[in-house]
Structures are given as C-alpha cells and as structure tokens.
Amino acid sequence: MVGCRRIVDCPPDKVCLRYMAWGNPEQLGVEQEMIDRFNGQNPDLHVRLFRVPGSAYGQKMVLMLASRTAPDVLRVDHYNFPALAAKGYFQDLTEFAKKDTGFREGDFFPTAIDEGKIGDRLYGLNALFGGVIMYYNKTLFKQAGLEDPYELWKRGEWTWERYRQTAKALTRFDAQGKPRVFGTAIPPFPATSVAVWGFGGDLMSPDMKKSEVDSDGTVRAYQFLADLVWKDHVAPTPAQGANSAFAFESGKLGMTFDWMGMTPRFRKVVKSFDWDVCPTPKGTAPRSNVIKGNQLVVSANSRHPEAAWRFIRFLTSEPTETRLCAEIRRAFPTRIGVANSPAFLKTDQAPFNTRAFVQSAEGGRTLPINERWGEWTQIFNSEVDNLLAGRERDARTVLRRAKARIDAALAEDPGF
C-alpha cells in the first residue's frame, strides 16, 4: 500500500505517527525519552520510533521516500536535505508555521532557520545543530608555558598566525626524531572551511553554479594547512594520523577542530588531562565558522501533517532543547534563549568555556550545500587530498585543477 503504513500497537483512539532517526543505542534512548514525554503530554497523539541502523539509514530513507512509504517525520542530515527536498519528498511547512502563533523564527539562530528553507519556503526545522569548535589540551598548554587561547580570543589576539606559532610551541619530538606530541591536526572537509573563510576565500559562487576554490583566500588557506604538515611539521601526516595515535583523546594532540557534538564523547573518555574549548582563530572575515545541523521534516506521504508539525515543534521546543543541549549536551541549541540560559552556560565539568559555543554559533555561516553538493565535493576532496598527503605541494596548482573539474561537472545536466 502506498502511503503511511499502519503503526503496530497503535491505540485505536489516537492519531499515530512514525518517527525515523539514527544513532547509537544511547542516542536512540534519548530519542525514545523525548517521544515518551510527547506522548504523555499529547493524549490525542501517539508517536513510535522507527529504528534503522546508522549504516543503513541513508539508503533506507531514500528508498522509503521514493516509494512513498516513509514515516511521517524523519531526521535528515543537511548534506542530503536540499537534494531530497528538490525531489518533492517533504511537506512544505510554511503555512503550518504561519498559522502557529507560538512559532517565531526570531527565537532561533538565523543559520538554524536558513538551513531548513528552500528559497523562502520552510521545509524543515533544525535539530542536532552545532558548529566547528577548537578543542585544546590545557595540560599541554600549561606545560609549554602558553597563554590560554580563549583568553587570547576574547582580546582579539587568537589569529591564524598565533595558532600556527602555538602549534609549533606544543609540538615535541624524541631524540630519534619521532613525534611525541603534535601541536594540531588538519580536520577533514568541510571543517577546513573555517580556514578558507578565515583567510577570505570561498568555495562556491553565490548562485552555486561555479566554484571559487581557486580564489586567493582559498589558496592561502590550503597552503597554510598543507604547510602545517609538510613545512612546519606541527600536524600529523595522513599516515601518522591513520591509527588514531594522535587523536585528541590520546593526550598527544594540543589542538583539534571538531564539531560541538563531540563534547559528550570527550567528557566520557578523556580522564588523563584537562581540556576546554575555544572559537576557531580569527581571520579577515567576520563570520568564518562552520555551522550545520540536521533537519526534522514531514514526509510528503504523511496522512497527518498537522500532527507531525506538532511533534516537530515539540522536538525543537525550549524544554526539549534544555534537556538535550543543556543537560545531556548532545548538541548546541537552535534557540537563542536556550543557548544564553544559565542552564546551558553553567557547568561543573569540562568544557567550562561554554560561552565559546555561543560565540562560535554567532560567528557561523552555512555551507554552500545544494542538490549537487555530493558531486562537486567528491571532486574537490580528491584534489585536496593530493595536497594534504604531500603528493603535491603547491595549493594554487591543485585548486586551479579542482576548479576546472568542478565547473565542468556543474556545466553538465545533472539528470534530475
């Protein structure tokens, strides 16, 4: 049968919804907790969690959307959101939002709202929101006699050059020349966009029809990153970092860029040293941090879109975000009020610089993700890998070649 399938064990006197999300058992346990709260507060509705292993989630989601058998509500990674929305798989939520007197876009960070829109139409509300933040090993900083980077950032002195000099001061080799501690590590794309934007570069044109990966700022950024590995020797090569010997948790890495969502993991596994967080280094652009989330959407085949909207609103409500973001620290709040609340900012365990998360979000911008994101980033990564792996050393040559290949691909009919 095309459309929503009957929900097993659904009370006959209720409107029943299915909700599809991914995560490890602990994360899905949190999802179930939220569902139980919603069901208890909404006696006319009943939501059931539709569990799919994370490794199979994307394929299963696409198959169910294409066959019009998808659950009523789904969590979609923003990397996939524009392409799936373009196929008409999601309900347009604009009118639901307009009629909902309790919903105000101004309550949310603008980037959180922007990611859920196609043009000026709302197709999803953001969840598991957050940006790239710099985690740093405070113990190594103290041993090297270095000033705290967050204090430098607050004074406007935490720049990319200061970061480079700090990485040099943190790096240690033994008598045989083997690395003992690296000052930093090169993050994977798209986290490297913090450097691209910080150096005044860009990735795509505003209309996203041509690449700008060969712009001067982008070239400077990638040359800077490559030189950290191959010239300054303050970051592990891909081979040195392959076995996680210099992962942040090992205590052998001074600084690393990662998503805000890594906080619960570091709290759980890091016991041998002190650590904290800091916004990424300041560059020439006022908004250079990467901020991204996932979208909660209503499938086009849902028979109960208004009820599904109520559930999405609950998942992005102030009480739910306080639980998820302030108490559990699973993500950064989409709501400005929750992000600036004492519940979120006060903590009795690392990271203590919680205001840095807010400052990073305020200085964040969305990635140039559209329906062809996967196509052009595959080309881009294949070229940049040559630079960061040391097979080529000149960023301008690599990025000019990447631009030519990307533009040629974008000029072709995508076939959808």
CSV table of C-alpha atoms in Angstrom, one decimal:
chain,number,residue,atom,x,y,z
A,1,MET,CA,0.0,0.0,0.0
A,2,VAL,CA,1.4,3.4,-1.0
A,3,GLY,CA,1.3,5.9,1.9
A,4,CYS,CA,1.8,5.6,5.6
A,5,ARG,CA,1.6,2.0,6.9
A,6,ARG,CA,-0.5,1.1,9.9
A,7,ILE,CA,1.6,1.5,13.1
A,8,VAL,CA,1.8,-1.7,15.1
A,9,ASP,CA,0.4,-1.4,18.7
A,10,CYS,CA,-1.1,2.0,18.0
A,11,PRO,CA,-4.1,2.9,20.2
A,12,PRO,CA,-7.2,2.9,18.1
A,13,ASP,CA,-8.4,6.2,19.5
A,14,LYS,CA,-5.3,8.2,18.7
A,15,VAL,CA,-3.6,9.7,15.6
A,16,CYS,CA,-0.5,7.7,15.2
A,17,LEU,CA,2.8,8.9,13.8
A,18,ARG,CA,6.1,7.2,13.0
A,19,TYR,CA,9.4,9.0,13.6
A,20,MET,CA,12.6,7.8,11.9
A,21,ALA,CA,16.1,8.8,13.3
A,22,TRP,CA,19.5,7.3,13.6
A,23,GLY,CA,22.0,7.0,16.4
A,24,ASN,CA,23.8,4.6,18.7
A,25,PRO,CA,21.8,2.8,21.4
A,26,GLU,CA,22.4,5.6,23.9
A,27,GLN,CA,21.3,8.3,21.5
A,28,LEU,CA,18.2,6.4,20.4
A,29,GLY,CA,17.4,6.0,24.1
A,30,VAL,CA,17.4,9.8,24.3
A,31,GLU,CA,15.1,10.0,21.3
A,32,GLN,CA,12.7,7.5,23.0
A,33,GLU,CA,12.7,9.6,26.1
A,34,MET,CA,11.6,12.6,24.1
A,35,ILE,CA,8.9,10.5,22.4
A,36,ASP,CA,7.6,9.3,25.7
A,37,ARG,CA,7.4,12.9,27.0
A,38,PHE,CA,5.5,14.0,23.9
A,39,ASN,CA,3.0,11.0,24.1
A,40,GLY,CA,2.4,11.8,27.8
A,41,GLN,CA,1.7,15.5,27.0
A,42,ASN,CA,-0.5,14.8,23.9
A,43,PRO,CA,-3.3,12.3,24.7
A,44,ASP,CA,-4.7,12.5,21.2
A,45,LEU,CA,-1.4,11.5,19.5
A,46,HIS,CA,0.9,8.5,19.7
A,47,VAL,CA,4.5,8.5,18.2
A,48,ARG,CA,6.5,5.4,17.7
A,49,LEU,CA,10.3,5.5,17.0
A,50,PHE,CA,11.2,3.7,13.7
A,51,ARG,CA,14.7,2.4,14.3
A,52,VAL,CA,17.2,1.9,11.5
A,53,PRO,CA,20.9,1.1,11.9
A,54,GLY,CA,23.0,4.2,11.2
A,55,SER,CA,25.0,2.4,8.5
A,56,ALA,CA,21.8,1.7,6.5
A,57,TYR,CA,19.9,4.8,7.4
A,58,GLY,CA,20.6,6.9,4.3
A,59,GLN,CA,19.8,4.1,1.8
A,60,LYS,CA,16.6,3.1,3.7
A,61,MET,CA,15.4,6.7,4.0
A,62,VAL,CA,15.8,7.3,0.2
A,63,LEU,CA,14.1,4.0,-0.7
A,64,MET,CA,11.1,4.8,1.6
A,65,LEU,CA,10.8,8.4,0.4
A,66,ALA,CA,10.9,7.3,-3.2
A,67,SER,CA,8.3,4.6,-2.7
A,68,ARG,CA,6.1,6.9,-0.6
A,69,THR,CA,6.2,4.6,2.4
A,70,ALA,CA,8.4,6.9,4.6
A,71,PRO,CA,7.5,7.6,8.2
A,72,ASP,CA,5.6,10.8,9.0
A,73,VAL,CA,8.6,12.5,10.5
A,74,LEU,CA,12.3,11.9,9.6
A,75,ARG,CA,15.6,13.4,10.7
A,76,VAL,CA,17.6,14.2,7.6
A,77,ASP,CA,21.3,15.2,7.5
A,78,HIS,CA,21.6,18.6,5.9
A,79,TYR,CA,24.2,17.3,3.4
A,80,ASN,CA,21.2,15.4,1.9
A,81,PHE,CA,18.4,17.8,2.6
A,82,PRO,CA,18.4,20.0,-0.5
A,83,ALA,CA,18.7,17.1,-2.9
A,84,LEU,CA,15.8,15.2,-1.3
A,85,ALA,CA,13.7,18.4,-1.0
A,86,ALA,CA,14.2,19.0,-4.7
A,87,LYS,CA,12.5,15.7,-5.5
A,88,GLY,CA,9.3,16.7,-3.7
A,89,TYR,CA,9.7,14.2,-0.8
A,90,PHE,CA,8.9,16.7,2.0
A,91,GLN,CA,5.9,18.6,3.1
A,92,ASP,CA,6.0,22.4,2.7
A,93,LEU,CA,5.7,23.6,6.3
A,94,THR,CA,5.5,27.3,5.6
A,95,GLU,CA,1.7,27.6,6.2
A,96,PHE,CA,1.8,25.5,9.3
A,97,ALA,CA,4.5,27.9,10.7
A,98,LYS,CA,2.4,31.0,9.7
A,99,LYS,CA,-0.7,29.6,11.5
A,100,ASP,CA,1.2,28.6,14.6
A,101,THR,CA,1.1,31.6,16.9
A,102,GLY,CA,3.7,30.1,19.2
A,103,PHE,CA,6.3,29.8,16.4
A,104,ARG,CA,8.6,32.7,15.8
A,105,GLU,CA,11.7,32.5,13.5
A,106,GLY,CA,13.4,35.2,15.6
A,107,ASP,CA,13.6,32.7,18.6
A,108,PHE,CA,16.1,30.7,16.6
A,109,PHE,CA,19.6,31.3,15.3
A,110,PRO,CA,19.2,32.6,11.7
A,111,THR,CA,21.5,29.8,10.4
A,112,ALA,CA,19.3,27.2,12.0
A,113,ILE,CA,16.2,28.6,10.2
A,114,ASP,CA,18.1,29.2,6.9
A,115,GLU,CA,19.1,25.5,6.7
A,116,GLY,CA,15.5,24.4,6.7
A,117,LYS,CA,14.5,26.6,3.8
A,118,ILE,CA,14.4,26.1,0.1
A,119,GLY,CA,14.2,29.6,-1.3
A,120,ASP,CA,11.7,31.4,1.1
A,121,ARG,CA,9.7,28.2,1.9
A,122,LEU,CA,10.2,26.3,5.1
A,123,TYR,CA,10.6,22.5,4.7
A,124,GLY,CA,12.3,21.5,8.0
A,125,LEU,CA,13.3,22.6,11.5
A,126,ASN,CA,16.8,22.2,12.6
A,127,ALA,CA,18.0,19.6,15.1
A,128,LEU,CA,21.4,18.3,16.3
A,129,PHE,CA,22.6,21.8,15.4
A,130,GLY,CA,26.2,22.9,16.1
A,131,GLY,CA,29.4,24.2,14.6
A,132,VAL,CA,33.1,23.6,14.5
A,133,ILE,CA,34.9,24.5,17.7
A,134,MET,CA,38.5,24.2,18.7
A,135,TYR,CA,39.2,21.7,21.5
A,136,TYR,CA,42.5,22.2,23.3
A,137,ASN,CA,44.6,20.2,25.8
A,138,LYS,CA,45.0,22.6,28.7
A,139,THR,CA,47.6,20.4,30.4
A,140,LEU,CA,49.9,20.6,27.3
A,141,PHE,CA,49.4,24.4,27.2
A,142,LYS,CA,50.4,24.8,30.8
A,143,GLN,CA,53.5,22.5,30.3
A,144,ALA,CA,54.6,24.7,27.4
A,145,GLY,CA,54.0,27.9,29.3
A,146,LEU,CA,51.5,29.1,26.8
A,147,GLU,CA,48.6,31.5,27.4
A,148,ASP,CA,45.1,30.2,27.3
A,149,PRO,CA,43.8,30.6,23.7
A,150,TYR,CA,40.3,31.5,24.9
A,151,GLU,CA,41.7,34.5,26.8
A,152,LEU,CA,43.6,35.4,23.6
A,153,TRP,CA,40.4,35.1,21.6
A,154,LYS,CA,38.5,37.4,23.9
A,155,ARG,CA,41.2,40.0,23.3
A,156,GLY,CA,41.1,39.5,19.6
A,157,GLU,CA,44.6,38.0,19.5
A,158,TRP,CA,43.8,34.4,18.7
A,159,THR,CA,44.6,34.7,15.0
A,160,TRP,CA,45.7,32.1,12.5
A,161,GLU,CA,49.3,33.1,12.8
A,162,ARG,CA,49.1,32.9,16.6
A,163,TYR,CA,47.6,29.5,16.2
A,164,ARG,CA,50.5,28.4,14.0
A,165,GLN,CA,53.1,29.7,16.4
A,166,THR,CA,51.2,27.9,19.3
A,167,ALA,CA,51.2,24.6,17.3
A,168,LYS,CA,55.0,24.9,16.9
A,169,ALA,CA,55.4,25.5,20.7
A,170,LEU,CA,53.3,22.5,21.5
A,171,THR,CA,55.0,20.0,19.1
A,172,ARG,CA,57.6,17.6,20.6
A,173,PHE,CA,59.9,15.1,19.1
A,174,ASP,CA,62.1,12.5,20.8
A,175,ALA,CA,65.8,12.1,20.5
A,176,GLN,CA,65.4,9.8,17.4
A,177,GLY,CA,63.2,12.4,15.7
A,178,LYS,CA,59.9,10.5,16.3
A,179,PRO,CA,56.9,12.7,17.1
A,180,ARG,CA,55.7,12.5,20.7
A,181,VAL,CA,53.2,15.4,20.6
A,182,PHE,CA,51.7,17.3,17.7
A,183,GLY,CA,50.5,20.8,18.2
A,184,THR,CA,47.5,20.4,16.0
A,185,ALA,CA,45.8,18.3,13.3
A,186,ILE,CA,44.2,19.1,10.0
A,187,PRO,CA,40.5,18.4,10.1
A,188,PRO,CA,38.6,16.8,7.3
A,189,PHE,CA,36.5,18.9,4.9
A,190,PRO,CA,34.2,20.7,5.5
A,191,ALA,CA,35.7,21.7,8.8
A,192,THR,CA,38.6,23.1,6.8
A,193,SER,CA,36.1,25.8,5.7
A,194,VAL,CA,36.9,27.7,8.9
A,195,ALA,CA,40.3,28.4,7.5
A,196,VAL,CA,39.0,29.1,3.9
A,197,TRP,CA,36.6,31.7,5.2
A,198,GLY,CA,39.0,33.0,7.8
A,199,PHE,CA,41.5,33.7,5.0
A,200,GLY,CA,38.9,35.5,3.0
A,201,GLY,CA,38.4,32.7,0.5
A,202,ASP,CA,35.3,30.8,-0.6
A,203,LEU,CA,34.1,27.6,-2.2
A,204,MET,CA,31.2,28.4,-4.5
A,205,SER,CA,29.7,31.4,-6.2
A,206,PRO,CA,26.5,32.9,-4.6
A,207,ASP,CA,24.3,31.2,-7.1
A,208,MET,CA,26.3,27.9,-6.6
A,209,LYS,CA,26.7,27.5,-10.3
A,210,LYS,CA,30.5,27.9,-10.4
A,211,SER,CA,33.3,27.1,-7.9
A,212,GLU,CA,35.5,29.6,-6.3
A,213,VAL,CA,38.0,27.1,-4.9
A,214,ASP,CA,40.9,28.8,-6.7
A,215,SER,CA,40.2,32.3,-5.1
A,216,ASP,CA,43.3,33.8,-3.4
A,217,GLY,CA,41.9,33.3,0.1
A,218,THR,CA,41.2,29.7,-0.5
A,219,VAL,CA,44.6,29.1,-1.9
A,220,ARG,CA,46.2,30.9,1.1
A,221,ALA,CA,44.2,28.8,3.5
A,222,TYR,CA,45.0,25.4,1.9
A,223,GLN,CA,48.7,26.3,1.5
A,224,PHE,CA,48.7,27.3,5.2
A,225,LEU,CA,47.1,24.0,6.2
A,226,ALA,CA,49.5,21.9,4.0
A,227,ASP,CA,52.5,23.8,5.4
A,228,LEU,CA,51.5,22.9,8.9
A,229,VAL,CA,52.1,19.3,7.9
A,230,TRP,CA,54.9,19.4,5.5
A,231,LYS,CA,56.9,22.6,6.2
A,232,ASP,CA,56.3,23.2,10.0
A,233,HIS,CA,55.8,19.6,10.9
A,234,VAL,CA,53.4,20.5,13.6
A,235,ALA,CA,50.5,18.3,12.4
A,236,PRO,CA,50.5,14.6,11.7
A,237,THR,CA,50.6,13.4,8.1
A,238,PRO,CA,47.6,11.3,6.9
A,239,ALA,CA,49.8,8.2,7.6
A,240,GLN,CA,50.7,9.3,11.1
A,241,GLY,CA,47.1,10.1,11.9
A,242,ALA,CA,45.6,6.9,10.4
A,243,ASN,CA,45.8,4.8,13.5
A,244,SER,CA,44.5,7.5,15.9
A,245,ALA,CA,47.8,7.6,17.8
A,246,PHE,CA,47.5,11.4,17.7
A,247,ALA,CA,43.7,11.7,18.3
A,248,PHE,CA,42.7,14.3,20.8
A,249,GLU,CA,41.8,11.6,23.3
A,250,SER,CA,45.3,10.2,23.3
A,251,GLY,CA,46.7,13.3,25.0
A,252,LYS,CA,49.3,13.7,22.2
A,253,LEU,CA,47.5,16.4,20.3
A,254,GLY,CA,47.4,20.0,21.5
A,255,MET,CA,44.6,21.4,19.4
A,256,THR,CA,41.9,20.0,17.2
A,257,PHE,CA,38.9,21.3,15.2
A,258,ASP,CA,35.8,19.2,15.6
A,259,TRP,CA,32.0,19.5,15.9
A,260,MET,CA,30.3,20.7,19.1
A,261,GLY,CA,28.7,17.3,19.3
A,262,MET,CA,32.0,15.7,20.3
A,263,THR,CA,31.7,17.1,23.8
A,264,PRO,CA,29.8,14.2,25.3
A,265,ARG,CA,32.4,11.7,24.0
A,266,PHE,CA,35.3,13.7,25.3
A,267,ARG,CA,33.6,14.1,28.7
A,268,LYS,CA,33.3,10.3,28.8
A,269,VAL,CA,36.7,9.2,27.6
A,270,VAL,CA,39.2,12.0,28.5
A,271,LYS,CA,40.4,11.5,32.1
A,272,SER,CA,44.2,11.9,32.0
A,273,PHE,CA,44.4,15.7,31.1
A,274,ASP,CA,42.5,18.9,31.4
A,275,TRP,CA,40.8,20.3,28.3
A,276,ASP,CA,38.4,23.0,27.1
A,277,VAL,CA,37.1,24.8,24.0
A,278,CYS,CA,37.7,28.0,22.1
A,279,PRO,CA,36.3,29.5,19.0
A,280,THR,CA,38.3,29.0,15.9
A,281,PRO,CA,41.1,31.5,15.1
A,282,LYS,CA,40.1,35.0,13.9
A,283,GLY,CA,40.7,35.8,10.2
A,284,THR,CA,39.8,38.6,7.9
A,285,ALA,CA,36.1,37.6,7.6
A,286,PRO,CA,33.7,38.5,10.4
A,287,ARG,CA,31.7,35.3,10.0
A,288,SER,CA,34.0,32.4,9.3
A,289,ASN,CA,32.9,29.5,11.5
A,290,VAL,CA,31.1,26.4,10.1
A,291,ILE,CA,27.6,25.8,11.5
A,292,LYS,CA,25.4,22.9,10.4
A,293,GLY,CA,22.6,20.7,11.6
A,294,ASN,CA,20.1,18.1,10.6
A,295,GLN,CA,16.5,18.8,9.5
A,296,LEU,CA,13.3,17.4,11.0
A,297,VAL,CA,11.0,17.0,8.1
A,298,VAL,CA,7.5,15.7,7.4
A,299,SER,CA,7.3,13.3,4.5
A,300,ALA,CA,5.1,14.2,1.6
A,301,ASN,CA,3.1,11.0,2.0
A,302,SER,CA,2.1,11.7,5.7
A,303,ARG,CA,-1.6,11.5,6.3
A,304,HIS,CA,-1.3,13.6,9.4
A,305,PRO,CA,1.0,16.6,8.5
A,306,GLU,CA,-0.5,18.9,11.1
A,307,ALA,CA,0.1,16.4,13.9
A,308,ALA,CA,3.6,15.8,12.5
A,309,TRP,CA,4.2,19.6,12.8
A,310,ARG,CA,3.2,19.5,16.4
A,311,PHE,CA,5.7,16.7,17.1
A,312,ILE,CA,8.5,18.7,15.3
A,313,ARG,CA,7.6,21.8,17.3
A,314,PHE,CA,7.9,19.7,20.5
A,315,LEU,CA,11.4,18.4,19.5
A,316,THR,CA,12.5,22.0,18.9
A,317,SER,CA,10.8,23.5,21.9
A,318,GLU,CA,12.5,25.3,24.8
A,319,PRO,CA,12.0,22.4,27.3
A,320,THR,CA,13.2,19.8,24.9
A,321,GLU,CA,16.3,21.8,23.9
A,322,THR,CA,17.1,22.5,27.5
A,323,ARG,CA,17.1,18.7,28.1
A,324,LEU,CA,19.0,17.8,25.0
A,325,CYS,CA,21.5,20.6,24.9
A,326,ALA,CA,21.9,21.9,28.5
A,327,GLU,CA,21.5,18.7,30.5
A,328,ILE,CA,22.7,16.0,28.1
A,329,ARG,CA,24.9,18.2,25.9
A,330,ARG,CA,24.1,16.2,22.8
A,331,ALA,CA,24.1,19.3,20.6
A,332,PHE,CA,24.0,23.1,20.5
A,333,PRO,CA,20.6,24.7,20.9
A,334,THR,CA,18.9,26.1,17.9
A,335,ARG,CA,17.1,28.5,20.2
A,336,ILE,CA,18.9,31.7,21.1
A,337,GLY,CA,17.3,31.8,24.5
A,338,VAL,CA,18.4,28.3,25.5
A,339,ALA,CA,21.9,29.0,24.3
A,340,ASN,CA,22.2,32.1,26.5
A,341,SER,CA,20.4,30.5,29.5
A,342,PRO,CA,22.1,29.6,32.8
A,343,ALA,CA,21.1,26.0,32.3
A,344,PHE,CA,23.3,25.9,29.2
A,345,LEU,CA,26.1,28.2,30.2
A,346,LYS,CA,26.7,26.9,33.8
A,347,THR,CA,28.6,23.6,34.1
A,348,ASP,CA,30.6,21.7,36.7
A,349,GLN,CA,32.7,19.8,34.2
A,350,ALA,CA,34.7,20.4,31.0
A,351,PRO,CA,34.3,22.2,28.8
A,352,PHE,CA,34.0,25.3,31.1
A,353,ASN,CA,34.2,27.9,28.3
A,354,THR,CA,30.5,27.3,27.3
A,355,ARG,CA,30.2,30.9,26.1
A,356,ALA,CA,32.6,29.9,23.3
A,357,PHE,CA,29.9,27.7,21.8
A,358,VAL,CA,27.5,30.6,21.6
A,359,GLN,CA,30.2,32.9,20.1
A,360,SER,CA,31.0,30.3,17.5
A,361,ALA,CA,27.4,30.0,16.5
A,362,GLU,CA,27.0,33.7,16.3
A,363,GLY,CA,30.1,33.8,14.0
A,364,GLY,CA,28.9,30.9,11.9
A,365,ARG,CA,27.7,30.6,8.4
A,366,THR,CA,26.1,27.8,6.5
A,367,LEU,CA,27.9,25.6,4.0
A,368,PRO,CA,27.1,26.0,0.2
A,369,ILE,CA,25.0,22.8,0.2
A,370,ASN,CA,22.6,22.2,-2.6
A,371,GLU,CA,21.4,19.2,-4.5
A,372,ARG,CA,24.8,18.9,-6.2
A,373,TRP,CA,26.9,19.1,-3.0
A,374,GLY,CA,28.0,15.5,-3.1
A,375,GLU,CA,29.0,15.7,-6.7
A,376,TRP,CA,31.4,18.6,-6.5
A,377,THR,CA,32.8,17.9,-3.1
A,378,GLN,CA,33.9,14.5,-4.2
A,379,ILE,CA,36.0,16.2,-6.9
A,380,PHE,CA,37.2,18.8,-4.5
A,381,ASN,CA,38.3,16.3,-1.9
A,382,SER,CA,40.1,14.1,-4.4
A,383,GLU,CA,42.3,17.0,-5.5
A,384,VAL,CA,42.9,18.5,-2.0
A,385,ASP,CA,43.9,15.0,-0.7
A,386,ASN,CA,46.9,15.2,-3.1
A,387,LEU,CA,48.0,18.5,-1.4
A,388,LEU,CA,47.5,17.4,2.3
A,389,ALA,CA,49.1,14.0,1.6
A,390,GLY,CA,52.2,15.7,0.3
A,391,ARG,CA,51.9,14.3,-3.2
A,392,GLU,CA,51.8,17.9,-4.5
A,393,ARG,CA,53.0,21.0,-2.6
A,394,ASP,CA,51.5,24.0,-4.5
A,395,ALA,CA,48.0,24.8,-3.4
A,396,ARG,CA,47.3,27.1,-6.3
A,397,THR,CA,48.1,24.4,-8.9
A,398,VAL,CA,45.9,21.9,-7.1
A,399,LEU,CA,43.0,24.2,-6.6
A,400,ARG,CA,43.0,25.6,-10.2
A,401,ARG,CA,42.7,22.0,-11.4
A,402,ALA,CA,39.9,21.4,-8.9
A,403,LYS,CA,38.0,24.4,-10.1
A,404,ALA,CA,38.3,23.3,-13.8
A,405,ARG,CA,37.0,19.8,-12.9
A,406,ILE,CA,34.2,21.1,-10.7
A,407,ASP,CA,33.0,23.7,-13.2
A,408,ALA,CA,33.0,21.2,-16.0
A,409,ALA,CA,30.8,18.8,-13.9
A,410,LEU,CA,28.4,21.6,-12.9
A,411,ALA,CA,28.0,22.6,-16.5
A,412,GLU,CA,26.6,19.1,-17.3
A,413,ASP,CA,23.0,18.2,-16.9
A,414,PRO,CA,22.7,16.5,-13.5
A,415,GLY,CA,19.8,14.3,-14.7
A,416,PHE,CA,17.3,15.2,-12.1
